[in-house]
mmCIF file of C-alpha atoms in Angstrom:
data_model
loop_
_atom_site.group_PDB
_atom_site.id
_atom_site.type_symbol
_atom_site.label_atom_id
_atom_site.label_comp_id
_atom_site.label_asym_id
_atom_site.label_seq_id
_atom_site.Cartn_x
_atom_site.Cartn_y
_atom_site.Cartn_z
ATOM 1 C CA MET A 1 160.343 107.825 53.887
ATOM 2 C CA GLU A 2 156.563 107.706 54.528
ATOM 3 C CA GLU A 3 155.184 108.841 57.968
ATOM 4 C CA TRP A 4 154.134 105.295 58.924
ATOM 5 C CA GLU A 5 157.541 104.027 58.294
ATOM 6 C CA ARG A 6 159.121 106.930 60.584
ATOM 7 C CA HIS A 7 156.584 106.002 63.266
ATOM 8 C CA ALA A 8 157.491 102.419 62.872
ATOM 9 C CA ARG A 9 161.217 102.685 63.133
ATOM 10 C CA ALA A 10 160.915 104.889 66.206
ATOM 11 C CA GLU A 11 158.691 102.372 67.903
ATOM 12 C CA VAL A 12 160.958 99.554 66.986
ATOM 13 C CA ARG A 13 163.847 101.489 68.580
ATOM 14 C CA ASN A 14 161.534 102.229 71.560
ATOM 15 C CA THR A 15 160.847 98.508 72.040
ATOM 16 C CA ILE A 16 164.522 97.522 71.926
ATOM 17 C CA ALA A 17 165.374 100.218 74.535
ATOM 18 C CA ARG A 18 162.530 99.320 76.787
ATOM 19 C CA TYR A 19 163.592 95.558 76.723
ATOM 20 C CA THR A 20 166.985 96.627 77.783
ATOM 21 C CA TRP A 21 165.997 99.114 80.495
ATOM 22 C CA CYS A 22 163.223 96.878 81.997
ATOM 23 C CA GLY A 23 165.544 93.764 82.000
ATOM 24 C CA ASP A 24 168.377 95.682 83.691
ATOM 25 C CA PHE A 25 166.185 97.170 86.375
ATOM 26 C CA GLY A 26 164.071 94.255 87.141
ATOM 27 C CA ASP A 27 160.855 95.592 85.613
ATOM 28 C CA VAL A 28 159.333 92.192 84.944
ATOM 29 C CA ASP A 29 156.056 93.587 83.720
ATOM 30 C CA GLY A 30 157.681 96.217 81.446
ATOM 31 C CA PHE A 31 160.072 93.396 80.057
ATOM 32 C CA VAL A 32 156.985 91.196 79.322
ATOM 33 C CA ALA A 33 155.063 94.086 77.702
ATOM 34 C CA CYS A 34 157.793 94.429 75.070
ATOM 35 C CA PHE A 35 156.496 91.147 73.522
ATOM 36 C CA THR A 36 153.311 89.905 71.747
ATOM 37 C CA ASP A 37 151.176 87.255 73.588
ATOM 38 C CA ASP A 38 152.565 84.672 71.373
ATOM 39 C CA ALA A 39 156.222 85.686 71.411
ATOM 40 C CA VAL A 40 159.110 83.307 71.352
ATOM 41 C CA LEU A 41 162.564 84.304 72.750
ATOM 42 C CA THR A 42 165.379 81.772 71.852
ATOM 43 C CA VAL A 43 168.819 81.779 73.165
ATOM 44 C CA LYS A 44 171.232 80.081 70.883
ATOM 45 C CA ASP A 45 172.398 76.774 72.289
ATOM 46 C CA GLY A 46 170.142 77.430 75.256
ATOM 47 C CA PRO A 47 166.565 77.534 76.389
ATOM 48 C CA VAL A 48 163.407 78.749 74.666
ATOM 49 C CA PHE A 49 160.903 81.049 76.349
ATOM 50 C CA GLU A 50 157.428 81.070 74.927
ATOM 51 C CA GLY A 51 154.535 83.520 75.489
ATOM 52 C CA HIS A 52 154.197 85.856 78.481
ATOM 53 C CA ALA A 53 154.392 83.305 80.937
ATOM 54 C CA GLY A 54 157.748 82.004 79.668
ATOM 55 C CA LEU A 55 159.090 85.550 79.355
ATOM 56 C CA ARG A 56 157.918 86.312 82.913
ATOM 57 C CA ARG A 57 160.109 83.365 84.070
ATOM 58 C CA LEU A 58 163.067 84.550 82.120
ATOM 59 C CA ALA A 59 162.811 88.161 83.517
ATOM 60 C CA SER A 60 162.321 86.773 87.107
ATOM 61 C CA GLY A 61 165.735 84.974 86.715
ATOM 62 C CA GLU A 62 164.390 81.508 86.158
ATOM 63 C CA GLY A 63 166.109 79.422 83.450
ATOM 64 C CA SER A 64 169.378 81.112 84.143
ATOM 65 C CA ARG A 65 172.593 79.082 83.701
ATOM 66 C CA ALA A 66 173.632 79.860 87.212
ATOM 67 C CA PRO A 67 172.111 79.777 90.702
ATOM 68 C CA ALA A 68 170.648 82.881 92.181
ATOM 69 C CA GLU A 69 173.647 83.220 94.511
ATOM 70 C CA ARG A 70 176.059 83.349 91.517
ATOM 71 C CA LEU A 71 174.026 85.918 89.727
ATOM 72 C CA ALA A 72 173.856 88.120 92.781
ATOM 73 C CA ALA A 73 177.672 87.820 93.065
ATOM 74 C CA VAL A 74 177.939 89.181 89.369
ATOM 75 C CA GLY A 75 175.965 92.267 90.560
ATOM 76 C CA PRO A 76 173.906 94.562 88.367
ATOM 77 C CA LEU A 77 174.267 94.146 84.679
ATOM 78 C CA HIS A 78 173.890 96.848 82.109
ATOM 79 C CA HIS A 79 173.139 96.047 78.519
ATOM 80 C CA HIS A 80 174.433 98.283 75.862
ATOM 81 C CA VAL A 81 172.751 97.855 72.377
ATOM 82 C CA SER A 82 174.393 99.158 69.209
ATOM 83 C CA SER A 83 174.308 99.222 65.464
ATOM 84 C CA VAL A 84 170.678 98.597 65.265
ATOM 85 C CA ARG A 85 169.482 97.793 61.610
ATOM 86 C CA ILE A 86 165.866 98.034 61.058
ATOM 87 C CA GLU A 87 164.013 96.657 57.971
ATOM 88 C CA LEU A 88 160.345 97.157 57.447
ATOM 89 C CA GLU A 89 158.886 94.466 55.098
ATOM 90 C CA SER A 90 155.262 96.202 55.313
ATOM 91 C CA LYS A 91 153.298 97.940 57.621
ATOM 92 C CA GLN A 92 152.507 94.727 59.436
ATOM 93 C CA LEU A 93 155.926 93.077 59.679
ATOM 94 C CA GLY A 94 159.527 94.324 60.567
ATOM 95 C CA PHE A 95 162.952 92.935 61.350
ATOM 96 C CA ALA A 96 165.722 94.236 63.442
ATOM 97 C CA TRP A 97 169.337 93.305 64.225
ATOM 98 C CA ALA A 98 171.716 94.575 66.644
ATOM 99 C CA TYR A 99 174.913 93.975 68.640
ATOM 100 C CA PHE A 100 174.889 93.935 72.540
ATOM 101 C CA LEU A 101 177.552 94.151 75.259
ATOM 102 C CA VAL A 102 176.626 93.576 78.826
ATOM 103 C CA LEU A 103 178.807 95.321 81.535
ATOM 104 C CA GLY A 104 178.829 93.754 85.092
ATOM 105 C CA ARG A 105 180.622 94.596 88.307
ATOM 106 C CA HIS A 106 183.950 93.205 86.867
ATOM 107 C CA GLY A 107 183.597 94.981 83.510
ATOM 108 C CA PRO A 108 182.543 93.365 80.157
ATOM 109 C CA ASP A 109 180.466 90.306 81.116
ATOM 110 C CA HIS A 110 179.210 88.745 77.839
ATOM 111 C CA TRP A 111 178.274 90.021 74.336
ATOM 112 C CA GLY A 112 176.611 89.074 71.170
ATOM 113 C CA ARG A 113 173.641 89.714 68.719
ATOM 114 C CA TYR A 114 169.949 90.050 68.637
ATOM 115 C CA ALA A 115 167.834 89.109 65.717
ATOM 116 C CA ASP A 116 164.108 90.320 65.932
ATOM 117 C CA GLU A 117 160.917 89.899 64.274
ATOM 118 C CA LEU A 118 158.424 92.734 65.262
ATOM 119 C CA VAL A 119 154.734 93.455 64.528
ATOM 120 C CA PRO A 120 152.436 96.364 65.235
ATOM 121 C CA VAL A 121 150.137 96.178 68.264
ATOM 122 C CA GLY A 122 148.230 99.407 68.740
ATOM 123 C CA ASP A 123 150.452 102.116 68.352
ATOM 124 C CA GLN A 124 153.673 99.943 69.399
ATOM 125 C CA TRP A 125 155.653 97.600 67.439
ATOM 126 C CA LEU A 126 156.353 94.582 69.708
ATOM 127 C CA LEU A 127 158.781 91.637 69.695
ATOM 128 C CA ARG A 128 157.166 88.554 68.199
ATOM 129 C CA ARG A 129 160.502 86.588 67.872
ATOM 130 C CA ARG A 130 163.847 87.344 69.355
ATOM 131 C CA ARG A 131 166.824 85.120 68.931
ATOM 132 C CA VAL A 132 169.731 85.930 71.338
ATOM 133 C CA SER A 133 173.231 84.760 70.224
ATOM 134 C CA VAL A 134 175.866 85.094 72.988
ATOM 135 C CA ASP A 135 179.137 85.265 71.029
ATOM 136 C CA GLY A 136 181.528 85.595 74.021
ATOM 137 C CA ALA A 137 181.887 86.001 77.746
ATOM 138 C CA ALA A 138 184.480 86.821 80.400
ATOM 139 C CA ARG A 139 185.541 84.028 82.570
ATOM 140 C CA ALA A 140 183.717 85.569 85.610
ATOM 141 C CA SER A 141 180.450 85.600 83.609
ATOM 142 C CA VAL A 142 177.581 83.161 84.392
ATOM 143 C CA HIS A 143 177.405 82.932 80.615
ATOM 144 C CA TYR A 144 181.104 81.629 80.229
ATOM 145 C CA THR A 145 181.544 78.339 78.632
ATOM 146 C CA ASP A 146 184.758 76.946 77.134
ATOM 147 C CA GLY A 147 183.083 77.120 73.726
ATOM 148 C CA LEU A 148 182.774 80.934 73.730
ATOM 149 C CA ALA A 149 185.512 83.398 73.225
ATOM 150 C CA GLU A 150 186.682 85.357 76.340
ATOM 151 C CA ALA A 151 187.913 88.742 77.118
#
């Protein structure tokens, strides 16, 4: 493996981790900084967030499926990301896929998959496209719908 590829893989993993930590701890600026200026985050069967302005709305809780009072009742959420698969097409384009499980006050809240497209910006690899697929949710989750599997 060449040095550029080792660096790129480490940066992709770092971006995925920063996204998770910043989102969980309310670091809106850090969350937005994980994305390119023209990024698009798509939630399967849900909203699309475009550019830094759209991502800032997402990180601030706008566009949520539930009112703020319901989100507050759920309590803090902690994302756990696993089985990260990284494929680098070139020095200018990479892809990553991962599973996620979100734990809340009541235990498992919701779970699913990320599918990412990343590009280098300076020394970092940033998300240009992220597709979030929520595959299941507990009944107490703000993500619960009758169409999803439940715990």
